Coordinates of N, CA and C in Angstrom, one line a residue:
X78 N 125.6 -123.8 -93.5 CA 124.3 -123.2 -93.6 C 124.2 -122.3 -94.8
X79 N 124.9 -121.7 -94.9 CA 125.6 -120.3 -95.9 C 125.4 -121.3 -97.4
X80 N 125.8 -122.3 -97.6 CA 126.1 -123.5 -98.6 C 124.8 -123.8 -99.1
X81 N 123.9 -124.4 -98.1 CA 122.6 -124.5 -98.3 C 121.5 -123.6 -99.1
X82 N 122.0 -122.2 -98.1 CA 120.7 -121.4 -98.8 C 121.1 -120.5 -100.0
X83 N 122.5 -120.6 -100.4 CA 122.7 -120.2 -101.9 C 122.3 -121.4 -103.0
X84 N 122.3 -122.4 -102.4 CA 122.0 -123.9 -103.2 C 120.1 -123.4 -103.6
X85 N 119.3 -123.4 -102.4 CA 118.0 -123.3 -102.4 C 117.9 -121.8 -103.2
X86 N 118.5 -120.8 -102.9 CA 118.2 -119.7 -104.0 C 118.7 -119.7 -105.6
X87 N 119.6 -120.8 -106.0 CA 120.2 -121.2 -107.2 C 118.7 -121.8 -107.9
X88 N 118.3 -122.9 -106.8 CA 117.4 -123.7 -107.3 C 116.0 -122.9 -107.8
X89 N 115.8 -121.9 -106.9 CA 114.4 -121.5 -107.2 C 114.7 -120.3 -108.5
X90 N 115.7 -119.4 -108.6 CA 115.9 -118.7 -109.6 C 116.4 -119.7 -110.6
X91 N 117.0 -120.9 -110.3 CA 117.1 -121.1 -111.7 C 115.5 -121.7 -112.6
X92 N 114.6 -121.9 -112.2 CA 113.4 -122.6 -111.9 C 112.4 -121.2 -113.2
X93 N 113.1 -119.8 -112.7 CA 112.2 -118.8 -113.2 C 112.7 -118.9 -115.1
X94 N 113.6 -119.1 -115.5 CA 113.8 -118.9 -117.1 C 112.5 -120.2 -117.4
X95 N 112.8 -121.2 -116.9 CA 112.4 -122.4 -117.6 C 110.8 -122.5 -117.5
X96 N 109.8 -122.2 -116.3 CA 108.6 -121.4 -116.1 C 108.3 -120.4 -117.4
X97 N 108.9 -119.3 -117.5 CA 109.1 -118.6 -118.7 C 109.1 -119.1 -120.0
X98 N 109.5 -119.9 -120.4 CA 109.8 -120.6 -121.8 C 108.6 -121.3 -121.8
X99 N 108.1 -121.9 -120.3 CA 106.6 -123.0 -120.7 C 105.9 -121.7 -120.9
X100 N 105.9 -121.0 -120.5 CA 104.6 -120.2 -120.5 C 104.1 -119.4 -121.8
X101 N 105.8 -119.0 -122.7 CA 105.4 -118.4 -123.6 C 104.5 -117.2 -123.8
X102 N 104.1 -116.6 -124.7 CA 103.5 -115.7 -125.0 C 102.5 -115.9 -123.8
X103 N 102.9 -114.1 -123.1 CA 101.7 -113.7 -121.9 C 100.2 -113.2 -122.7
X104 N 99.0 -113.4 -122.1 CA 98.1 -112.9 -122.2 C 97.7 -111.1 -121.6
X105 N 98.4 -111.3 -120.4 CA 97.7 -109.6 -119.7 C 98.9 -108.9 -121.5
X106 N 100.0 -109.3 -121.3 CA 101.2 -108.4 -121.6 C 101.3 -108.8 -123.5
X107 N 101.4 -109.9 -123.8 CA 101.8 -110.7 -125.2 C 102.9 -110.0 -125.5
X108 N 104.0 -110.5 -124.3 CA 105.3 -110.5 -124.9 C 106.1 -111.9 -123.7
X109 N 107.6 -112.1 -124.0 CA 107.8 -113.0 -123.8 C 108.9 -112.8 -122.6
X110 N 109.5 -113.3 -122.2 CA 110.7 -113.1 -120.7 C 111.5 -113.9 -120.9
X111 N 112.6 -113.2 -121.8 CA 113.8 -114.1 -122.3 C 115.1 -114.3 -121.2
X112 N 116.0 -115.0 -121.1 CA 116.7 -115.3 -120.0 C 117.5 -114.2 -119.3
X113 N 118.1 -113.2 -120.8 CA 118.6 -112.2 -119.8 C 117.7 -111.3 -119.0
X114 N 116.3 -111.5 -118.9 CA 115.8 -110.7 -118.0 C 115.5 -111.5 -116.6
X115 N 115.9 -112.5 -116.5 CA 116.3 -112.9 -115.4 C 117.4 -112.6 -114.4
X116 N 118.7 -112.0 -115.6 CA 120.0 -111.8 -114.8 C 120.1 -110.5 -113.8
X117 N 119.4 -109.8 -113.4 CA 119.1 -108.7 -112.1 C 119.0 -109.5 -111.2
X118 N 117.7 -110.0 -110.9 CA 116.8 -110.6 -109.8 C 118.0 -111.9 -109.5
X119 N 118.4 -112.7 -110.4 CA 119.7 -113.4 -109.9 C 120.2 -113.3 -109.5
X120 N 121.2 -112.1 -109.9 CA 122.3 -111.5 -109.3 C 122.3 -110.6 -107.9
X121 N 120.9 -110.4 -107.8 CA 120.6 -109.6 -106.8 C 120.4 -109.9 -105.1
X122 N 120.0 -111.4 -106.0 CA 119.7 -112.6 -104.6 C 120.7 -113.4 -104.5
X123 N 121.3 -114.3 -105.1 CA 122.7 -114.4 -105.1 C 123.8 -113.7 -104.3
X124 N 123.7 -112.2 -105.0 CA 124.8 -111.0 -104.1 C 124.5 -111.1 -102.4
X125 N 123.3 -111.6 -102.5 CA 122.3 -111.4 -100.9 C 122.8 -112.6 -100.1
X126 N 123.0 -113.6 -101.1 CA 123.2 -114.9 -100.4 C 124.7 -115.3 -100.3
X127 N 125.5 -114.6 -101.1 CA 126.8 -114.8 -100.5 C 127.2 -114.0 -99.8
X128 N 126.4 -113.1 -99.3 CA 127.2 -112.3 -98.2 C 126.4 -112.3 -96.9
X129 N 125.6 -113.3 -97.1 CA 125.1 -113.6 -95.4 C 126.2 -113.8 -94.5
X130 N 126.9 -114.8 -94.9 CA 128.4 -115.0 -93.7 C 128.8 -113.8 -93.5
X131 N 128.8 -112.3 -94.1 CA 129.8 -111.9 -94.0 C 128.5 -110.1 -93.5
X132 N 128.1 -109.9 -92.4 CA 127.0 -108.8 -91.6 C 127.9 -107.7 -91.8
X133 N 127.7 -107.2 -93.3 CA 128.1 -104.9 -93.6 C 126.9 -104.5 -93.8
X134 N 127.3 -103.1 -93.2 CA 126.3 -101.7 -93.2 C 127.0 -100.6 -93.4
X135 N 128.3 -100.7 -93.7 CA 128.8 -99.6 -94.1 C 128.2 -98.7 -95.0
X136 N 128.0 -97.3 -95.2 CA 128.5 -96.6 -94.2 C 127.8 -96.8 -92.7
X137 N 126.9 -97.7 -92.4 CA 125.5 -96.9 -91.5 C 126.2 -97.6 -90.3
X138 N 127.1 -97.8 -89.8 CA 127.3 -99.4 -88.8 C 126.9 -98.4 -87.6
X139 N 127.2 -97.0 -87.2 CA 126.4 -96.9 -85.9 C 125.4 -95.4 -86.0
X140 N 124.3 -95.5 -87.1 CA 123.6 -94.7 -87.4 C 122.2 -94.6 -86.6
X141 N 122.2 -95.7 -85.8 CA 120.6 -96.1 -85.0 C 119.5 -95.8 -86.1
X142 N 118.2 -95.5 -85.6 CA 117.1 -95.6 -85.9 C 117.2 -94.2 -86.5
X143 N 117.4 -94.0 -87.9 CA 117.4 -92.7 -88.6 C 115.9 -91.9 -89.4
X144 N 115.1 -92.9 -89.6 CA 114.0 -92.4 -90.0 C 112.4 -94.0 -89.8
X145 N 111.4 -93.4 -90.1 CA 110.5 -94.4 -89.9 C 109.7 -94.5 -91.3
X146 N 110.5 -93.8 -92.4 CA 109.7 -93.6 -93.6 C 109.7 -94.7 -94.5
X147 N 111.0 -95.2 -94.1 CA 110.7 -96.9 -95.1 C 109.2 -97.9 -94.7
X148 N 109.2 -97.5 -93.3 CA 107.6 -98.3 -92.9 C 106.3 -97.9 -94.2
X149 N 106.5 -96.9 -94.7 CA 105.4 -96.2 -95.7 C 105.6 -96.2 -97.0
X150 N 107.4 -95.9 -97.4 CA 108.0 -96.1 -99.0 C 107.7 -96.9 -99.0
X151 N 107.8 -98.6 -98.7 CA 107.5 -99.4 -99.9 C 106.4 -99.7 -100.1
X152 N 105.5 -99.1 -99.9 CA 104.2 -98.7 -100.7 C 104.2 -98.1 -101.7
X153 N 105.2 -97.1 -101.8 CA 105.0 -95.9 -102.6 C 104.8 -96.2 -104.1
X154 N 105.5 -97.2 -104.6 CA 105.1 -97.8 -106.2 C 103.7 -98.4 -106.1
X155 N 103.2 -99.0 -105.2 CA 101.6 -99.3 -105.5 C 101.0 -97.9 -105.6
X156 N 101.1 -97.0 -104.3 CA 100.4 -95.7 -104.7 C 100.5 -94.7 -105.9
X157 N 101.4 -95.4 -106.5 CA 101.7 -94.5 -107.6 C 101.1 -95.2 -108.7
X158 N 100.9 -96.2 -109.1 CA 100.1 -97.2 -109.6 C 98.5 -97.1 -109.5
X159 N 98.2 -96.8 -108.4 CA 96.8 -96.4 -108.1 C 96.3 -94.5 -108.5
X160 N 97.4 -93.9 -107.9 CA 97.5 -92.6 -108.8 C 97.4 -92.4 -110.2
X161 N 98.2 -92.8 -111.0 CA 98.1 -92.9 -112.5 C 96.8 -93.7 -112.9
X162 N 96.1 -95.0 -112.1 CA 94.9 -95.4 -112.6 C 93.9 -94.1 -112.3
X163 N 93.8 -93.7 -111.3 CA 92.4 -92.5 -111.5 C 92.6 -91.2 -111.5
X164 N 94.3 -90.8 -112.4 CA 94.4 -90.2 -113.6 C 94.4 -90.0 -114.6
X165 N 93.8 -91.4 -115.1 CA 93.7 -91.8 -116.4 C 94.3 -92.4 -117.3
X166 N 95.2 -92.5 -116.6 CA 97.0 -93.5 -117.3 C 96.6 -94.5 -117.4
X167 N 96.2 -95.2 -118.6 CA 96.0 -96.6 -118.4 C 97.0 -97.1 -118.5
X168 N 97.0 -98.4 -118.1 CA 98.4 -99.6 -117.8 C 98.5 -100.4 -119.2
X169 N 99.5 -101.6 -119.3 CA 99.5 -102.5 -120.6 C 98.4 -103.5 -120.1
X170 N 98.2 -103.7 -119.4 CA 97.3 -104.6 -118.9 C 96.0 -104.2 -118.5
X171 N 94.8 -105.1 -118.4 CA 93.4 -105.1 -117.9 C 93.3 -104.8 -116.7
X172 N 92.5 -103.9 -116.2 CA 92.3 -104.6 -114.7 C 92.1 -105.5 -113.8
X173 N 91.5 -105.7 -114.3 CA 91.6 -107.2 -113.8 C 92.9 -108.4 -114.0
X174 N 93.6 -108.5 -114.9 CA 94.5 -109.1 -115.1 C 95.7 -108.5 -114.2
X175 N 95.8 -107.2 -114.2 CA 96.9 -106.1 -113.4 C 96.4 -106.7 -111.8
X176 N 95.3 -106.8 -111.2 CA 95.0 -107.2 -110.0 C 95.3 -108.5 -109.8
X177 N 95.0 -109.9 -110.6 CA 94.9 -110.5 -110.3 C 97.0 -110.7 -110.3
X178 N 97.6 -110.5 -111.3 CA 99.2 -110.6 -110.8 C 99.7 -110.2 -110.3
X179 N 99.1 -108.7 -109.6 CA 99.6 -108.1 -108.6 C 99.5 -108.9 -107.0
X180 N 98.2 -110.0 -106.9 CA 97.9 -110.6 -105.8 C 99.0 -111.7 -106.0
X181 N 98.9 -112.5 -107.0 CA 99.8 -113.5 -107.1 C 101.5 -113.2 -106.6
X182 N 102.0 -112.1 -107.7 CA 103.4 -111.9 -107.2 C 103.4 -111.4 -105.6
X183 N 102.3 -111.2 -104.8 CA 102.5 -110.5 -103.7 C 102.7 -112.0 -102.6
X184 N 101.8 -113.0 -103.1 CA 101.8 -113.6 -102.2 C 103.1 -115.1 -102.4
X185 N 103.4 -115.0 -104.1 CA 105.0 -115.4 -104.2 C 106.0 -115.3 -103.5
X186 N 105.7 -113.7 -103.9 CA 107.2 -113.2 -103.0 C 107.1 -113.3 -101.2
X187 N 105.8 -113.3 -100.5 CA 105.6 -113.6 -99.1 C 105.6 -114.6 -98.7
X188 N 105.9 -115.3 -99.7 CA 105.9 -117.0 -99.4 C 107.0 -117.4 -99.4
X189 N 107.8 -117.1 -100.4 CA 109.4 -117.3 -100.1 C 110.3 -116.3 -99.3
X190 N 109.7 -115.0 -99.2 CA 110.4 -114.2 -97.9 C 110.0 -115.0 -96.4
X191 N 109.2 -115.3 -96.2 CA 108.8 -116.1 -94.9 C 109.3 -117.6 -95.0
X192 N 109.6 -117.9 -96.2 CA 110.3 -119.4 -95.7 C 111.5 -119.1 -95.5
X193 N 112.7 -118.4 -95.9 CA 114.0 -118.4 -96.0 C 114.1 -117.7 -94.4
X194 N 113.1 -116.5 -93.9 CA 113.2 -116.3 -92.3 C 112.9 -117.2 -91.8
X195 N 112.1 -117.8 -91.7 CA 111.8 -119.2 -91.0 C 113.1 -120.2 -90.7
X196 N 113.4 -120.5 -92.2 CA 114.6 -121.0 -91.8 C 116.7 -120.6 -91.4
X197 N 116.3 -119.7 -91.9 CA 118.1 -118.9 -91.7 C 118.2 -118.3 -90.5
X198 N 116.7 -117.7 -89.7 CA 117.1 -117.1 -88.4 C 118.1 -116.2 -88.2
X199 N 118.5 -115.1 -89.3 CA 119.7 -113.9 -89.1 C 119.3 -113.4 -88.0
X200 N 120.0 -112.9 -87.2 CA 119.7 -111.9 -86.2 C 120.1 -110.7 -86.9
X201 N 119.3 -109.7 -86.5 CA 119.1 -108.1 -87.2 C 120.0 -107.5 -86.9
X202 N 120.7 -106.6 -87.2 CA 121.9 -105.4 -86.8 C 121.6 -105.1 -85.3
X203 N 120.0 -104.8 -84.8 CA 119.7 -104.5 -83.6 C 119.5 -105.5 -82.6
X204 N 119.6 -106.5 -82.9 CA 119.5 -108.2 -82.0 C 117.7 -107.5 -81.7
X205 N 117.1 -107.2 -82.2 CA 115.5 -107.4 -81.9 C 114.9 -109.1 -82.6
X206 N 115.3 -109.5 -82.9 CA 115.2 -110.9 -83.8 C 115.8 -111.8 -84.8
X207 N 115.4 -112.7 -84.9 CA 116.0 -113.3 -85.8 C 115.4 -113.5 -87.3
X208 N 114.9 -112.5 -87.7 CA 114.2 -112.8 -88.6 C 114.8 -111.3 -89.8
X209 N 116.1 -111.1 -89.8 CA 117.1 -110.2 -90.7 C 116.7 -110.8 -92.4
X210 N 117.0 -111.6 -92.8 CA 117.6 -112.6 -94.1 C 116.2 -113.1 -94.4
X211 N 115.7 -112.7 -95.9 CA 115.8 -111.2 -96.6 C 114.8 -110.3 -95.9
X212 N 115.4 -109.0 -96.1 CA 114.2 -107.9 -95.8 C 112.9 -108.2 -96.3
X213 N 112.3 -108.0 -96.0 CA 110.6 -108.7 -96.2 C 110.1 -106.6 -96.8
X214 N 110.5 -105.6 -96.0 CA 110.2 -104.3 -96.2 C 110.9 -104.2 -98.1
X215 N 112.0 -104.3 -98.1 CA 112.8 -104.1 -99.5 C 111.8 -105.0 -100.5
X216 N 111.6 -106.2 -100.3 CA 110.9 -107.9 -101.3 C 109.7 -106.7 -101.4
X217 N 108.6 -106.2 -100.5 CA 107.8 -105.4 -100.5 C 107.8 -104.8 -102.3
X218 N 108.5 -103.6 -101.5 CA 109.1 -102.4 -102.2 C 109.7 -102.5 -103.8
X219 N 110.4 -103.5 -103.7 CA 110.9 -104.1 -105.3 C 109.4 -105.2 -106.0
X220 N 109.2 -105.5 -105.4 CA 107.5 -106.2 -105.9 C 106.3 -104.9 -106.9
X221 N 106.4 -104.1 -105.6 CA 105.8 -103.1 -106.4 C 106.6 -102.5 -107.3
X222 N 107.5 -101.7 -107.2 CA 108.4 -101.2 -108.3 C 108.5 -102.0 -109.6
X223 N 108.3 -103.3 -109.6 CA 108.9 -104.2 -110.9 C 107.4 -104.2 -111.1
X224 N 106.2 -104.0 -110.7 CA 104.4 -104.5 -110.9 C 104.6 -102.9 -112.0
X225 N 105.1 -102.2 -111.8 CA 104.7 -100.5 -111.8 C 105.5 -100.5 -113.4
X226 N 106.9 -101.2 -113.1 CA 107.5 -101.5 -114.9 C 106.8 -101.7 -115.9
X227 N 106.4 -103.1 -115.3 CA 105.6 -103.7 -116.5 C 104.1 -103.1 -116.3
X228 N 103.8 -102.7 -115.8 CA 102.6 -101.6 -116.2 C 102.6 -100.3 -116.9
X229 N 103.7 -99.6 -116.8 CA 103.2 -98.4 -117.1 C 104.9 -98.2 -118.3
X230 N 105.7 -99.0 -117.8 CA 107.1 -99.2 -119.2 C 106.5 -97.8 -120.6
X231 N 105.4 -99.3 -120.7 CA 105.7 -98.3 -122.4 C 104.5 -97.0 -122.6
X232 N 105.1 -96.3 -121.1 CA 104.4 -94.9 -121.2 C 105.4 -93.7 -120.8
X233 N 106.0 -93.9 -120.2 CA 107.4 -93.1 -119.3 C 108.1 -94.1 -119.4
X234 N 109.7 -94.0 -119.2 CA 110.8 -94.9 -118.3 C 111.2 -94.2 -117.3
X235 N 110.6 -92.5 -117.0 CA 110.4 -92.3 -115.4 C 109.4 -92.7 -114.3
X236 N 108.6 -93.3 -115.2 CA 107.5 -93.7 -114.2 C 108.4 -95.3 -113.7
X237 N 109.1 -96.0 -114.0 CA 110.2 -96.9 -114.0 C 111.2 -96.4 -112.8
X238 N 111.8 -95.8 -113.4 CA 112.2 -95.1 -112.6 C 111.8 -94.7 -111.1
X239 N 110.7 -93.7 -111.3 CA 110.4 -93.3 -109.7 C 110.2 -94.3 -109.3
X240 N 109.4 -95.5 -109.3 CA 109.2 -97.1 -108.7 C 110.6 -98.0 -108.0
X241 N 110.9 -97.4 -108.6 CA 112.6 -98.5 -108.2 C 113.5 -97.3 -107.7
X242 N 112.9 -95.7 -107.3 CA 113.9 -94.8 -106.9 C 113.1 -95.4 -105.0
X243 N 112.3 -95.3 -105.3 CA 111.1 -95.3 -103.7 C 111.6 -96.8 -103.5
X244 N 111.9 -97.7 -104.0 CA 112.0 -99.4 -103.4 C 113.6 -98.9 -103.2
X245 N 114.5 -98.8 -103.8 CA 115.8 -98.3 -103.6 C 116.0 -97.3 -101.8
X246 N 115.4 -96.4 -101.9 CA 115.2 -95.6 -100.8 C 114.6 -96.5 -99.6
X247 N 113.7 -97.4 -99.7 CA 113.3 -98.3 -99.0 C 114.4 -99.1 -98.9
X248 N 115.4 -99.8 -99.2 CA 116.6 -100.8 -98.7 C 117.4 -100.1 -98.0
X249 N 117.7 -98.6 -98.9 CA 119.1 -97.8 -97.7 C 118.3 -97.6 -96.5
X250 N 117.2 -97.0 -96.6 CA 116.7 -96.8 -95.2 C 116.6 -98.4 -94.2
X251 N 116.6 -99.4 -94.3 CA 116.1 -100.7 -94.0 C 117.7 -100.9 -93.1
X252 N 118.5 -101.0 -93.4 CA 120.3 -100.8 -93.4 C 120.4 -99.5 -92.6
X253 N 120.3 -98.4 -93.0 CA 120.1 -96.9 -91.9 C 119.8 -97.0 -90.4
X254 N 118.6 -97.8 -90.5 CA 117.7 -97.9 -89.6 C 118.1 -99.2 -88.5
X255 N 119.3 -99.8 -89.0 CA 119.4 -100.9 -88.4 C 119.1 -102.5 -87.9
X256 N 117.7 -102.6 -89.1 CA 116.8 -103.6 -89.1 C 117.5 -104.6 -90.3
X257 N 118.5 -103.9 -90.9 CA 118.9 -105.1 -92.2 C 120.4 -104.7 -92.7
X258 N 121.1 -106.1 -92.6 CA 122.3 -105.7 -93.1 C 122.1 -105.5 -94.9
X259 N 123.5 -105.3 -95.4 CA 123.3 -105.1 -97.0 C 122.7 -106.7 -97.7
X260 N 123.4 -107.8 -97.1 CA 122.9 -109.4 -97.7 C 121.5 -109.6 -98.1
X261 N 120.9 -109.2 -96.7 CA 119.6 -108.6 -96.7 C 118.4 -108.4 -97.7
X262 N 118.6 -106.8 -97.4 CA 117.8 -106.3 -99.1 C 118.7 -106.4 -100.4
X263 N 119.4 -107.2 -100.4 CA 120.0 -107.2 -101.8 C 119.0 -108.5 -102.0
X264 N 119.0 -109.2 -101.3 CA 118.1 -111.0 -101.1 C 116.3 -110.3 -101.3
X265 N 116.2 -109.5 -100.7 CA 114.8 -108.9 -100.9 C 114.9 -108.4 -101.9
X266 N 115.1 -107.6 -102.8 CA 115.2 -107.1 -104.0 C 115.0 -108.2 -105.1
X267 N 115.9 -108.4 -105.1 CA 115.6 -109.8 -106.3 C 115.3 -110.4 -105.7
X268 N 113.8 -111.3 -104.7 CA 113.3 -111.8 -104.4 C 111.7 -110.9 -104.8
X269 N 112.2 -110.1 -104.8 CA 110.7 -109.6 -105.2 C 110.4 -108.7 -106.9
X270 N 111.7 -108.5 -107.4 CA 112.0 -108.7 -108.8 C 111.3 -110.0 -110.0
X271 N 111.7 -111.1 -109.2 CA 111.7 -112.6 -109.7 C 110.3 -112.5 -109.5
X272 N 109.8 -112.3 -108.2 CA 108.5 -113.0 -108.1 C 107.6 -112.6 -109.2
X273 N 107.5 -111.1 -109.8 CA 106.7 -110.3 -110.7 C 106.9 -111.2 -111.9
X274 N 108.1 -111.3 -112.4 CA 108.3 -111.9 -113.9 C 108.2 -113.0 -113.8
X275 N 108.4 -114.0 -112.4 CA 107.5 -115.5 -112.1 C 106.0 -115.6 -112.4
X276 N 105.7 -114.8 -111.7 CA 104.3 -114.3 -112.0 C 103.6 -114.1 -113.5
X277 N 104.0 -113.4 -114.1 CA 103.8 -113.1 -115.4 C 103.8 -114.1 -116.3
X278 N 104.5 -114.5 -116.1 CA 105.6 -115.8 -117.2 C 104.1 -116.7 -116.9
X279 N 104.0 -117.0 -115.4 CA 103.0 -118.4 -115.5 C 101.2 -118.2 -115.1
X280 N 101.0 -117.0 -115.5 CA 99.7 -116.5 -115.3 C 99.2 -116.6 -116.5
X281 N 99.8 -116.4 -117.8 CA 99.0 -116.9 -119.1 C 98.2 -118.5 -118.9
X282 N 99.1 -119.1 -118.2 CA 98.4 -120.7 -117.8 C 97.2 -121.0 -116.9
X283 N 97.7 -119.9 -116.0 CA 96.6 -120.1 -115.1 C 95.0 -119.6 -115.8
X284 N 95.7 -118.6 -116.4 CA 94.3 -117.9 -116.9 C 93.5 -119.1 -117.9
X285 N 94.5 -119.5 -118.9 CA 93.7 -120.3 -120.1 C 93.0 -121.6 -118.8
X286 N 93.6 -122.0 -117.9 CA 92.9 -123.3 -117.5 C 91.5 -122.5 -116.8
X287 N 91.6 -121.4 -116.5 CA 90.3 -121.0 -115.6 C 89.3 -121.0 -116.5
X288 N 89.8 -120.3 -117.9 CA 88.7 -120.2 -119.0 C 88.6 -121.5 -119.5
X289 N 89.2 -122.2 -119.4 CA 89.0 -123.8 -120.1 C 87.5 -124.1 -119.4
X290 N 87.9 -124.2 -117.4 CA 87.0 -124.8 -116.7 C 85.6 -124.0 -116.7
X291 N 85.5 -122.6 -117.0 CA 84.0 -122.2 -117.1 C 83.7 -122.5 -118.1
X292 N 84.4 -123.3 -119.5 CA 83.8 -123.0 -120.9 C 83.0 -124.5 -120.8
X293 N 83.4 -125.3 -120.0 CA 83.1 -126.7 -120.0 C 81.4 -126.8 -119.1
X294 N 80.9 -128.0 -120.0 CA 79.4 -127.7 -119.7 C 79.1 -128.7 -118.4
X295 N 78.4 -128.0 -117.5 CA 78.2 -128.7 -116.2 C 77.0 -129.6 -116.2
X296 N 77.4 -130.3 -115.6 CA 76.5 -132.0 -116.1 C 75.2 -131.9 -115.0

């Protein structure tokens, strides 16, 4: 089983460079997503997927239910995103273009977090279910953190920072809390890393065909 879903996660991250190269020059962004920015979110999910066989939480293995704040941190990079807009920080991107990839990568990354529970069935550190592999709270959390990069990058690299300190804080707590071993949110992390620069890479396309179809004269 273990064989399989490093195979399916090989296949779908290897899938993100080559998406990237068709897409070429972004529109929200007009820059490009060369391979090594792939190697995080790879390695991330990958790390997740070979150590499904193998359920650590060290140090946390009998910490119980230590806080309920990860229910709220992986928000915290969108709120912080929404703070800096009606502070006046503008982003690299439109608003509209910043909304419309922010919906996309969200519902990416929810689409492949819900297939791989669907099918792997982990049972959780606390046997409450079978639905451990990947954390869906961390995929969250790193979604926004990586939306918050490429938004606000080339204004701070602490605003970078804080986003991926609050998605970070969101996985130890996830592990703390006993709802996720480490395979886990290492699988949710770069699951929700990829989906953003998935996203990006193939939203230049979507957008030219949308403007293609309103420019076209209706009969």
């Amino acid at each position: 089983m273990t064989h399989k879903i490093l195979i399916s996660l090989f296949l779908w991250l290897a899938s993100l460079p080559l998406f990237a190269q068709t897409a070429g020059d972004s529109i929200p962004t007009e820059r490009r997503f060369p391979l090594t920015s792939f190697i995080v979110p790879a390695t991330l999910a990958g790390g997740g997927a070979a150590l499904l066989g193998h359920p650590t939480r060290e140090p946390f293995q009998a910490t119980g239910h230590v806080s309920s704040a990860d229910d709220y941190l992986r928000f915290g990079p969108y709120g912080l995103r929404v703070a800096l807009q009606l502070a006046g920080v503008k982003p690299a991107v439109n608003l509209g273009d910043e909304i419309a990839v922010t919906v996309l990568s969200n519902v990416a990354m929810g689409g492949v977090t819900e297939v791989f529970k669907r099918t792997i069935n982990s049972t959780r550190p606390d046997g409450s279910d079978r639905r451990s592999f990947p954390s869906g709270h961390t995929a969250v959390a790193f979604t926004g953190a990586e939306l918050l990069h490429q938004a606000y990058q080339h204004k701070s690299p602490w605003i970078s920072i804080a986003g991926y300190a609050m998605a970070s804080a969101t996985a130890v707590l996830r592990v703390a809390n006993e709802k996720h071993h480490w395979a886990d949110v290492l699988a949710g992390a770069g699951i929700g890393i990829a989906s953003v620069k998935i996203t990006y890479a193939v939203y230049p396309l979507i957008k030219r065909k949308l403007q293609r179809h309103r420019k076209q004269p209706t009969s």
